């Protein structure tokens, strides 16, 4: 079964810090990799996706994809307490479904 | 307004009772999903629906069944609920199948089976 591995499991940073989250996926199918944000008691919400090798920037978020190494990372610049949430990486499976990682719990301290 | 709704939000049932979880979406999305989320296990796919009456098992379908009679509505049924089905259940929808498409999630249903 396909796996999506995320690291670290949890992270505590001071407000204003740069945050880096990592994700390794096992299926190299040419589909997008997604990052979702989930606040406590809420459903996940899509943040950003990437399809092509390289990087993509949206506001304070930058995502890097390396398909050869099956690795994607999400970087949050100038982190805010409102960024405190669980971040889920999602990638393709060989049955054309989506596989989610177990998440990274981020806490940004004021 | 793009929205996925779930009812009920909280549910407590006794072992052996039947459970019906309901999900609606207003985006006319073809594809809908049911997941459960447990600590340390992430989101696990129970069932996927490609359209009305076109459903397929996910990774953990045992003990569950689904019904989709209208494109905007997708139900999850637990016949004779078990204690190990205590979990948070999420419904999602997307305009297509696979990782090329964003999934839109509902707020979840917290189910406790005593």
PDB file of C-alpha atoms in Angstrom:
ATOM      1  CA  UNK A   1       0.000   0.000   0.000  1.00  0.00           C
ATOM      2  CA  UNK A   2       1.243   3.464  -0.840  1.00  0.00           C
ATOM      3  CA  UNK A   3       2.572   5.516   2.037  1.00  0.00           C
ATOM      4  CA  UNK A   4       3.010   9.205   2.655  1.00  0.00           C
ATOM      5  CA  UNK A   5       5.516   9.877   5.420  1.00  0.00           C
ATOM      6  CA  UNK A   6       5.668  13.251   7.129  1.00  0.00           C
ATOM      7  CA  UNK A   7       8.288  14.781   9.380  1.00  0.00           C
ATOM      8  CA  UNK A   8       8.581  16.066  11.967  1.00  0.00           C
ATOM      9  CA  UNK A   9       5.579  14.716  13.879  1.00  0.00           C
ATOM     10  CA  UNK A  10       5.320  17.934  15.821  1.00  0.00           C
ATOM     11  CA  UNK A  11       6.988  21.313  15.908  1.00  0.00           C
ATOM     12  CA  UNK A  12       6.923  24.271  18.285  1.00  0.00           C
ATOM     13  CA  UNK A  13       8.288  27.597  17.033  1.00  0.00           C
ATOM     14  CA  UNK A  14       8.180  31.243  18.147  1.00  0.00           C
ATOM     15  CA  UNK A  15       6.055  33.721  16.214  1.00  0.00           C
ATOM     16  CA  UNK A  16       7.919  35.039  13.177  1.00  0.00           C
ATOM     17  CA  UNK A  17       9.998  31.887  12.656  1.00  0.00           C
ATOM     18  CA  UNK A  18      10.381  30.101   9.317  1.00  0.00           C
ATOM     19  CA  UNK A  19       8.693  26.683   9.433  1.00  0.00           C
ATOM     20  CA  UNK A  20       9.760  23.737   7.270  1.00  0.00           C
ATOM     21  CA  UNK A  21       7.620  20.622   6.899  1.00  0.00           C
ATOM     22  CA  UNK A  22       8.631  17.506   4.971  1.00  0.00           C
ATOM     23  CA  UNK A  23       6.766  14.806   3.099  1.00  0.00           C
ATOM     24  CA  UNK A  24       7.922  11.673   1.267  1.00  0.00           C
ATOM     25  CA  UNK A  25       5.563   9.799  -1.018  1.00  0.00           C
ATOM     26  CA  UNK A  26       5.868   6.397  -2.628  1.00  0.00           C
ATOM     27  CA  UNK A  27       3.989   6.729  -5.907  1.00  0.00           C
ATOM     28  CA  UNK A  28       5.588   8.719  -8.694  1.00  0.00           C
ATOM     29  CA  UNK A  29       2.363   9.139 -10.689  1.00  0.00           C
ATOM     30  CA  UNK A  30       2.272  12.467 -12.446  1.00  0.00           C
ATOM     31  CA  UNK A  31      -0.368  14.091 -10.307  1.00  0.00           C
ATOM     32  CA  UNK A  32      -0.304  16.975  -7.888  1.00  0.00           C
ATOM     33  CA  UNK A  33       0.925  16.839  -4.322  1.00  0.00           C
ATOM     34  CA  UNK A  34      -1.241  18.782  -1.884  1.00  0.00           C
ATOM     35  CA  UNK A  35      -0.789  20.338   1.523  1.00  0.00           C
ATOM     36  CA  UNK A  36      -3.874  20.615   3.719  1.00  0.00           C
ATOM     37  CA  UNK A  37      -4.267  22.550   6.979  1.00  0.00           C
ATOM     38  CA  UNK A  38      -6.502  21.229   9.745  1.00  0.00           C
ATOM     39  CA  UNK A  39      -7.423  23.284  12.797  1.00  0.00           C
ATOM     40  CA  UNK A  40      -8.739  21.492  15.919  1.00  0.00           C
ATOM     41  CA  UNK A  41     -12.328  20.314  15.518  1.00  0.00           C
ATOM     42  CA  UNK A  42     -12.426  21.241  11.816  1.00  0.00           C
ATOM     43  CA  UNK A  43     -12.089  19.427   8.518  1.00  0.00           C
ATOM     44  CA  UNK A  44      -8.885  19.692   6.476  1.00  0.00           C
ATOM     45  CA  UNK A  45      -8.647  22.620   4.060  1.00  0.00           C
ATOM     46  CA  UNK A  46      -6.417  22.724   0.997  1.00  0.00           C
ATOM     47  CA  UNK A  47      -3.550  25.189   1.270  1.00  0.00           C
ATOM     48  CA  UNK A  48      -1.381  24.738  -1.794  1.00  0.00           C
ATOM     49  CA  UNK A  49      -0.561  22.139  -4.433  1.00  0.00           C
ATOM     50  CA  UNK A  50       2.338  21.517  -6.775  1.00  0.00           C
ATOM     51  CA  UNK A  51       2.583  19.463  -9.949  1.00  0.00           C
ATOM     52  CA  UNK A  52       5.879  20.319 -11.594  1.00  0.00           C
ATOM     53  CA  UNK A  53       9.376  19.806 -10.233  1.00  0.00           C
ATOM     54  CA  UNK A  54      10.702  22.924  -8.621  1.00  0.00           C
ATOM     55  CA  UNK A  55       9.007  25.411  -6.367  1.00  0.00           C
ATOM     56  CA  UNK A  56       5.783  27.356  -6.125  1.00  0.00           C
ATOM     57  CA  UNK A  57       5.164  30.421  -3.954  1.00  0.00           C
ATOM     58  CA  UNK A  58       1.847  31.726  -2.684  1.00  0.00           C
ATOM     59  CA  UNK A  59       2.013  34.513  -0.113  1.00  0.00           C
ATOM     60  CA  UNK A  60       3.934  33.256   2.938  1.00  0.00           C
ATOM     61  CA  UNK A  61       3.907  29.680   1.622  1.00  0.00           C
ATOM     62  CA  UNK A  62       6.528  28.050  -0.604  1.00  0.00           C
ATOM     63  CA  UNK A  63       6.392  24.426  -1.665  1.00  0.00           C
ATOM     64  CA  UNK A  64       9.265  22.454  -3.235  1.00  0.00           C
ATOM     65  CA  UNK A  65       8.830  19.241  -5.199  1.00  0.00           C
ATOM     66  CA  UNK A  66      11.503  16.754  -6.255  1.00  0.00           C
ATOM     67  CA  UNK A  67       9.820  13.872  -8.090  1.00  0.00           C
ATOM     68  CA  UNK A  68      13.062  11.960  -8.541  1.00  0.00           C
ATOM     69  CA  UNK A  69      13.480  11.678  -4.772  1.00  0.00           C
ATOM     70  CA  UNK A  70       9.704  11.537  -4.138  1.00  0.00           C
ATOM     71  CA  UNK A  71      10.018  14.422  -1.692  1.00  0.00           C
ATOM     72  CA  UNK A  72       8.031  17.599  -1.148  1.00  0.00           C
ATOM     73  CA  UNK A  73       8.451  20.299   1.466  1.00  0.00           C
ATOM     74  CA  UNK A  74       6.319  23.193   2.675  1.00  0.00           C
ATOM     75  CA  UNK A  75       7.870  26.341   4.079  1.00  0.00           C
ATOM     76  CA  UNK A  76       5.901  28.942   6.003  1.00  0.00           C
ATOM     77  CA  UNK A  77       7.568  32.316   6.279  1.00  0.00           C
ATOM     78  CA  UNK A  78       6.942  34.652   9.226  1.00  0.00           C
ATOM     79  CA  UNK A  79       4.773  32.139  11.067  1.00  0.00           C
ATOM     80  CA  UNK A  80       1.779  33.403  13.060  1.00  0.00           C
ATOM     81  CA  UNK A  81      -0.139  31.896  16.019  1.00  0.00           C
ATOM     82  CA  UNK A  82      -3.061  31.402  13.614  1.00  0.00           C
ATOM     83  CA  UNK A  83      -0.827  29.003  11.629  1.00  0.00           C
ATOM     84  CA  UNK A  84      -1.011  26.592  14.590  1.00  0.00           C
ATOM     85  CA  UNK A  85      -2.681  23.496  13.142  1.00  0.00           C
ATOM     86  CA  UNK A  86      -2.020  20.015  11.786  1.00  0.00           C
ATOM     87  CA  UNK A  87      -0.554  19.997   8.271  1.00  0.00           C
ATOM     88  CA  UNK A  88      -1.382  17.028   6.054  1.00  0.00           C
ATOM     89  CA  UNK A  89       0.485  16.050   2.904  1.00  0.00           C
ATOM     90  CA  UNK A  90      -1.536  14.212   0.235  1.00  0.00           C
ATOM     91  CA  UNK A  91      -0.277  12.425  -2.837  1.00  0.00           C
ATOM     92  CA  UNK A  92      -1.340  10.008  -5.562  1.00  0.00           C
ATOM     93  CA  UNK A  93      -1.880   6.280  -5.250  1.00  0.00           C
ATOM     94  CA  UNK A  94      -1.553   3.662  -7.966  1.00  0.00           C
ATOM     95  CA  UNK A  95      -5.346   3.199  -7.903  1.00  0.00           C
ATOM     96  CA  UNK A  96      -5.988   6.845  -8.803  1.00  0.00           C
ATOM     97  CA  UNK A  97      -7.040   7.680  -5.251  1.00  0.00           C
ATOM     98  CA  UNK A  98      -5.348  10.002  -2.767  1.00  0.00           C
ATOM     99  CA  UNK A  99      -3.155   8.960   0.146  1.00  0.00           C
ATOM    100  CA  UNK A 100      -2.781  11.239   3.165  1.00  0.00           C
ATOM    101  CA  UNK A 101       0.109  11.404   5.590  1.00  0.00           C
ATOM    102  CA  UNK A 102      -0.439  11.317   9.346  1.00  0.00           C
ATOM    103  CA  UNK A 103       0.384  14.993   9.652  1.00  0.00           C
ATOM    104  CA  UNK A 104       2.712  17.411  11.387  1.00  0.00           C
ATOM    105  CA  UNK A 105       1.324  19.257  14.403  1.00  0.00           C
ATOM    106  CA  UNK A 106       2.588  22.865  14.394  1.00  0.00           C
ATOM    107  CA  UNK A 107       2.349  25.213  17.346  1.00  0.00           C
ATOM    108  CA  UNK A 108       3.408  28.838  16.920  1.00  0.00           C
ATOM    109  CA  UNK A 109       3.950  30.582  20.229  1.00  0.00           C
ATOM    110  CA  UNK A 110       3.112  34.318  20.527  1.00  0.00           C
TER     111      UNK A 110
ATOM    112  CA  UNK B   1     -20.659  29.266  -1.682  1.00  0.00           C
ATOM    113  CA  UNK B   2     -18.652  26.005  -1.912  1.00  0.00           C
ATOM    114  CA  UNK B   3     -19.663  23.911   1.022  1.00  0.00           C
ATOM    115  CA  UNK B   4     -19.721  20.350   2.336  1.00  0.00           C
ATOM    116  CA  UNK B   5     -22.124  19.713   5.206  1.00  0.00           C
ATOM    117  CA  UNK B   6     -22.282  16.768   7.584  1.00  0.00           C
ATOM    118  CA  UNK B   7     -25.026  15.660   9.946  1.00  0.00           C
ATOM    119  CA  UNK B   8     -25.016  15.004  12.781  1.00  0.00           C
ATOM    120  CA  UNK B   9     -21.884  16.645  14.178  1.00  0.00           C
ATOM    121  CA  UNK B  10     -21.833  14.497  17.311  1.00  0.00           C
ATOM    122  CA  UNK B  11     -23.382  11.089  17.885  1.00  0.00           C
ATOM    123  CA  UNK B  12     -23.340   8.588  20.726  1.00  0.00           C
ATOM    124  CA  UNK B  13     -24.591   5.072  20.023  1.00  0.00           C
ATOM    125  CA  UNK B  14     -24.568   1.739  21.806  1.00  0.00           C
ATOM    126  CA  UNK B  15     -22.804  -1.286  20.364  1.00  0.00           C
ATOM    127  CA  UNK B  16     -25.091  -3.106  17.944  1.00  0.00           C
ATOM    128  CA  UNK B  17     -27.163  -0.061  16.992  1.00  0.00           C
ATOM    129  CA  UNK B  18     -27.335   1.144  13.408  1.00  0.00           C
ATOM    130  CA  UNK B  19     -25.720   4.448  12.480  1.00  0.00           C
ATOM    131  CA  UNK B  20     -26.452   6.787   9.589  1.00  0.00           C
ATOM    132  CA  UNK B  21     -24.056   9.630   8.768  1.00  0.00           C
ATOM    133  CA  UNK B  22     -25.121  12.073   6.088  1.00  0.00           C
ATOM    134  CA  UNK B  23     -23.135  14.356   3.829  1.00  0.00           C
ATOM    135  CA  UNK B  24     -24.158  17.013   1.333  1.00  0.00           C
ATOM    136  CA  UNK B  25     -22.296  19.231  -1.133  1.00  0.00           C
ATOM    137  CA  UNK B  26     -23.443  22.185  -3.227  1.00  0.00           C
ATOM    138  CA  UNK B  27     -20.713  22.123  -5.887  1.00  0.00           C
ATOM    139  CA  UNK B  28     -22.120  19.396  -8.174  1.00  0.00           C
ATOM    140  CA  UNK B  29     -18.903  17.431  -7.678  1.00  0.00           C
ATOM    141  CA  UNK B  30     -18.860  13.964  -9.221  1.00  0.00           C
ATOM    142  CA  UNK B  31     -16.579  12.395  -6.635  1.00  0.00           C
ATOM    143  CA  UNK B  32     -17.299  12.058  -2.944  1.00  0.00           C
ATOM    144  CA  UNK B  33     -15.429  10.317  -0.139  1.00  0.00           C
ATOM    145  CA  UNK B  34     -15.858   9.023   3.370  1.00  0.00           C
ATOM    146  CA  UNK B  35     -12.800   8.982   5.649  1.00  0.00           C
ATOM    147  CA  UNK B  36     -12.219   8.235   9.276  1.00  0.00           C
ATOM    148  CA  UNK B  37      -9.505   9.949  11.273  1.00  0.00           C
ATOM    149  CA  UNK B  38      -7.901   8.380  14.317  1.00  0.00           C
ATOM    150  CA  UNK B  39      -4.900   9.643  16.306  1.00  0.00           C
ATOM    151  CA  UNK B  40      -1.654   8.446  14.765  1.00  0.00           C
ATOM    152  CA  UNK B  41      -3.372   6.891  11.744  1.00  0.00           C
ATOM    153  CA  UNK B  42      -4.292   9.952   9.742  1.00  0.00           C
ATOM    154  CA  UNK B  43      -7.143   9.963   7.249  1.00  0.00           C
ATOM    155  CA  UNK B  44      -8.173   6.513   6.118  1.00  0.00           C
ATOM    156  CA  UNK B  45     -10.407   6.115   3.069  1.00  0.00           C
ATOM    157  CA  UNK B  46     -13.527   4.064   3.735  1.00  0.00           C
ATOM    158  CA  UNK B  47     -15.433   4.475   0.469  1.00  0.00           C
ATOM    159  CA  UNK B  48     -15.239   6.564  -2.671  1.00  0.00           C
ATOM    160  CA  UNK B  49     -18.168   7.416  -4.926  1.00  0.00           C
ATOM    161  CA  UNK B  50     -17.580   8.365  -8.554  1.00  0.00           C
ATOM    162  CA  UNK B  51     -21.189   9.435  -9.154  1.00  0.00           C
ATOM    163  CA  UNK B  52     -24.744   8.300  -8.383  1.00  0.00           C
ATOM    164  CA  UNK B  53     -24.807   4.538  -7.662  1.00  0.00           C
ATOM    165  CA  UNK B  54     -21.103   4.193  -8.582  1.00  0.00           C
ATOM    166  CA  UNK B  55     -19.293   3.415  -5.351  1.00  0.00           C
ATOM    167  CA  UNK B  56     -16.006   1.689  -4.654  1.00  0.00           C
ATOM    168  CA  UNK B  57     -14.330   0.351  -1.537  1.00  0.00           C
ATOM    169  CA  UNK B  58     -11.465   2.277  -0.052  1.00  0.00           C
ATOM    170  CA  UNK B  59      -8.781   0.945   2.257  1.00  0.00           C
ATOM    171  CA  UNK B  60     -10.985   0.071   5.258  1.00  0.00           C
ATOM    172  CA  UNK B  61     -14.531  -0.742   4.032  1.00  0.00           C
ATOM    173  CA  UNK B  62     -15.264  -3.596   6.435  1.00  0.00           C
ATOM    174  CA  UNK B  63     -18.262  -2.838   8.654  1.00  0.00           C
ATOM    175  CA  UNK B  64     -19.434   0.071   6.505  1.00  0.00           C
ATOM    176  CA  UNK B  65     -21.667   0.601   3.510  1.00  0.00           C
ATOM    177  CA  UNK B  66     -22.614   3.664   1.530  1.00  0.00           C
ATOM    178  CA  UNK B  67     -25.456   5.036  -0.520  1.00  0.00           C
ATOM    179  CA  UNK B  68     -25.472   7.738  -3.169  1.00  0.00           C
ATOM    180  CA  UNK B  69     -28.807   8.280  -4.874  1.00  0.00           C
ATOM    181  CA  UNK B  70     -28.322  11.965  -5.692  1.00  0.00           C
ATOM    182  CA  UNK B  71     -25.096  13.596  -6.836  1.00  0.00           C
ATOM    183  CA  UNK B  72     -25.146  16.084  -3.948  1.00  0.00           C
ATOM    184  CA  UNK B  73     -25.779  13.563  -1.187  1.00  0.00           C
ATOM    185  CA  UNK B  74     -23.631  10.681   0.150  1.00  0.00           C
ATOM    186  CA  UNK B  75     -24.499   8.547   3.174  1.00  0.00           C
ATOM    187  CA  UNK B  76     -22.344   6.268   5.340  1.00  0.00           C
ATOM    188  CA  UNK B  77     -24.124   3.429   7.141  1.00  0.00           C
ATOM    189  CA  UNK B  78     -22.805   1.331   9.991  1.00  0.00           C
ATOM    190  CA  UNK B  79     -24.935  -1.762  10.473  1.00  0.00           C
ATOM    191  CA  UNK B  80     -24.588  -2.941  14.068  1.00  0.00           C
ATOM    192  CA  UNK B  81     -21.929  -0.509  15.218  1.00  0.00           C
ATOM    193  CA  UNK B  82     -18.848  -1.727  17.050  1.00  0.00           C
ATOM    194  CA  UNK B  83     -16.783   0.037  19.701  1.00  0.00           C
ATOM    195  CA  UNK B  84     -13.764   0.118  17.380  1.00  0.00           C
ATOM    196  CA  UNK B  85     -15.780   2.304  15.002  1.00  0.00           C
ATOM    197  CA  UNK B  86     -15.544   5.154  17.489  1.00  0.00           C
ATOM    198  CA  UNK B  87     -13.809   7.853  15.476  1.00  0.00           C
ATOM    199  CA  UNK B  88     -14.171  11.171  13.675  1.00  0.00           C
ATOM    200  CA  UNK B  89     -15.683  10.726  10.235  1.00  0.00           C
ATOM    201  CA  UNK B  90     -15.087  13.177   7.411  1.00  0.00           C
ATOM    202  CA  UNK B  91     -16.894  13.489   4.124  1.00  0.00           C
ATOM    203  CA  UNK B  92     -15.207  15.186   1.187  1.00  0.00           C
ATOM    204  CA  UNK B  93     -15.966  16.004  -2.420  1.00  0.00           C
ATOM    205  CA  UNK B  94     -13.856  16.825  -5.477  1.00  0.00           C
ATOM    206  CA  UNK B  95     -14.550  17.698  -9.111  1.00  0.00           C
ATOM    207  CA  UNK B  96     -12.632  14.639 -10.302  1.00  0.00           C
ATOM    208  CA  UNK B  97     -10.728  11.580  -9.119  1.00  0.00           C
ATOM    209  CA  UNK B  98      -7.118  11.379  -8.056  1.00  0.00           C
ATOM    210  CA  UNK B  99      -4.527  13.725  -6.675  1.00  0.00           C
ATOM    211  CA  UNK B 100      -4.927  16.266  -9.464  1.00  0.00           C
ATOM    212  CA  UNK B 101      -8.045  17.616  -7.777  1.00  0.00           C
ATOM    213  CA  UNK B 102      -8.556  19.497  -4.536  1.00  0.00           C
ATOM    214  CA  UNK B 103     -10.769  17.794  -1.975  1.00  0.00           C
ATOM    215  CA  UNK B 104     -13.296  19.863  -0.045  1.00  0.00           C
ATOM    216  CA  UNK B 105     -13.973  18.519   3.429  1.00  0.00           C
ATOM    217  CA  UNK B 106     -16.939  18.774   5.727  1.00  0.00           C
ATOM    218  CA  UNK B 107     -16.624  19.671   9.435  1.00  0.00           C
ATOM    219  CA  UNK B 108     -16.699  16.038  10.564  1.00  0.00           C
ATOM    220  CA  UNK B 109     -18.917  13.829  12.714  1.00  0.00           C
ATOM    221  CA  UNK B 110     -17.573  12.635  16.048  1.00  0.00           C
ATOM    222  CA  UNK B 111     -19.058   9.174  16.642  1.00  0.00           C
ATOM    223  CA  UNK B 112     -18.792   7.379  19.959  1.00  0.00           C
ATOM    224  CA  UNK B 113     -19.913   3.759  20.182  1.00  0.00           C
ATOM    225  CA  UNK B 114     -20.364   2.557  23.768  1.00  0.00           C
TER     226      UNK B 114
END
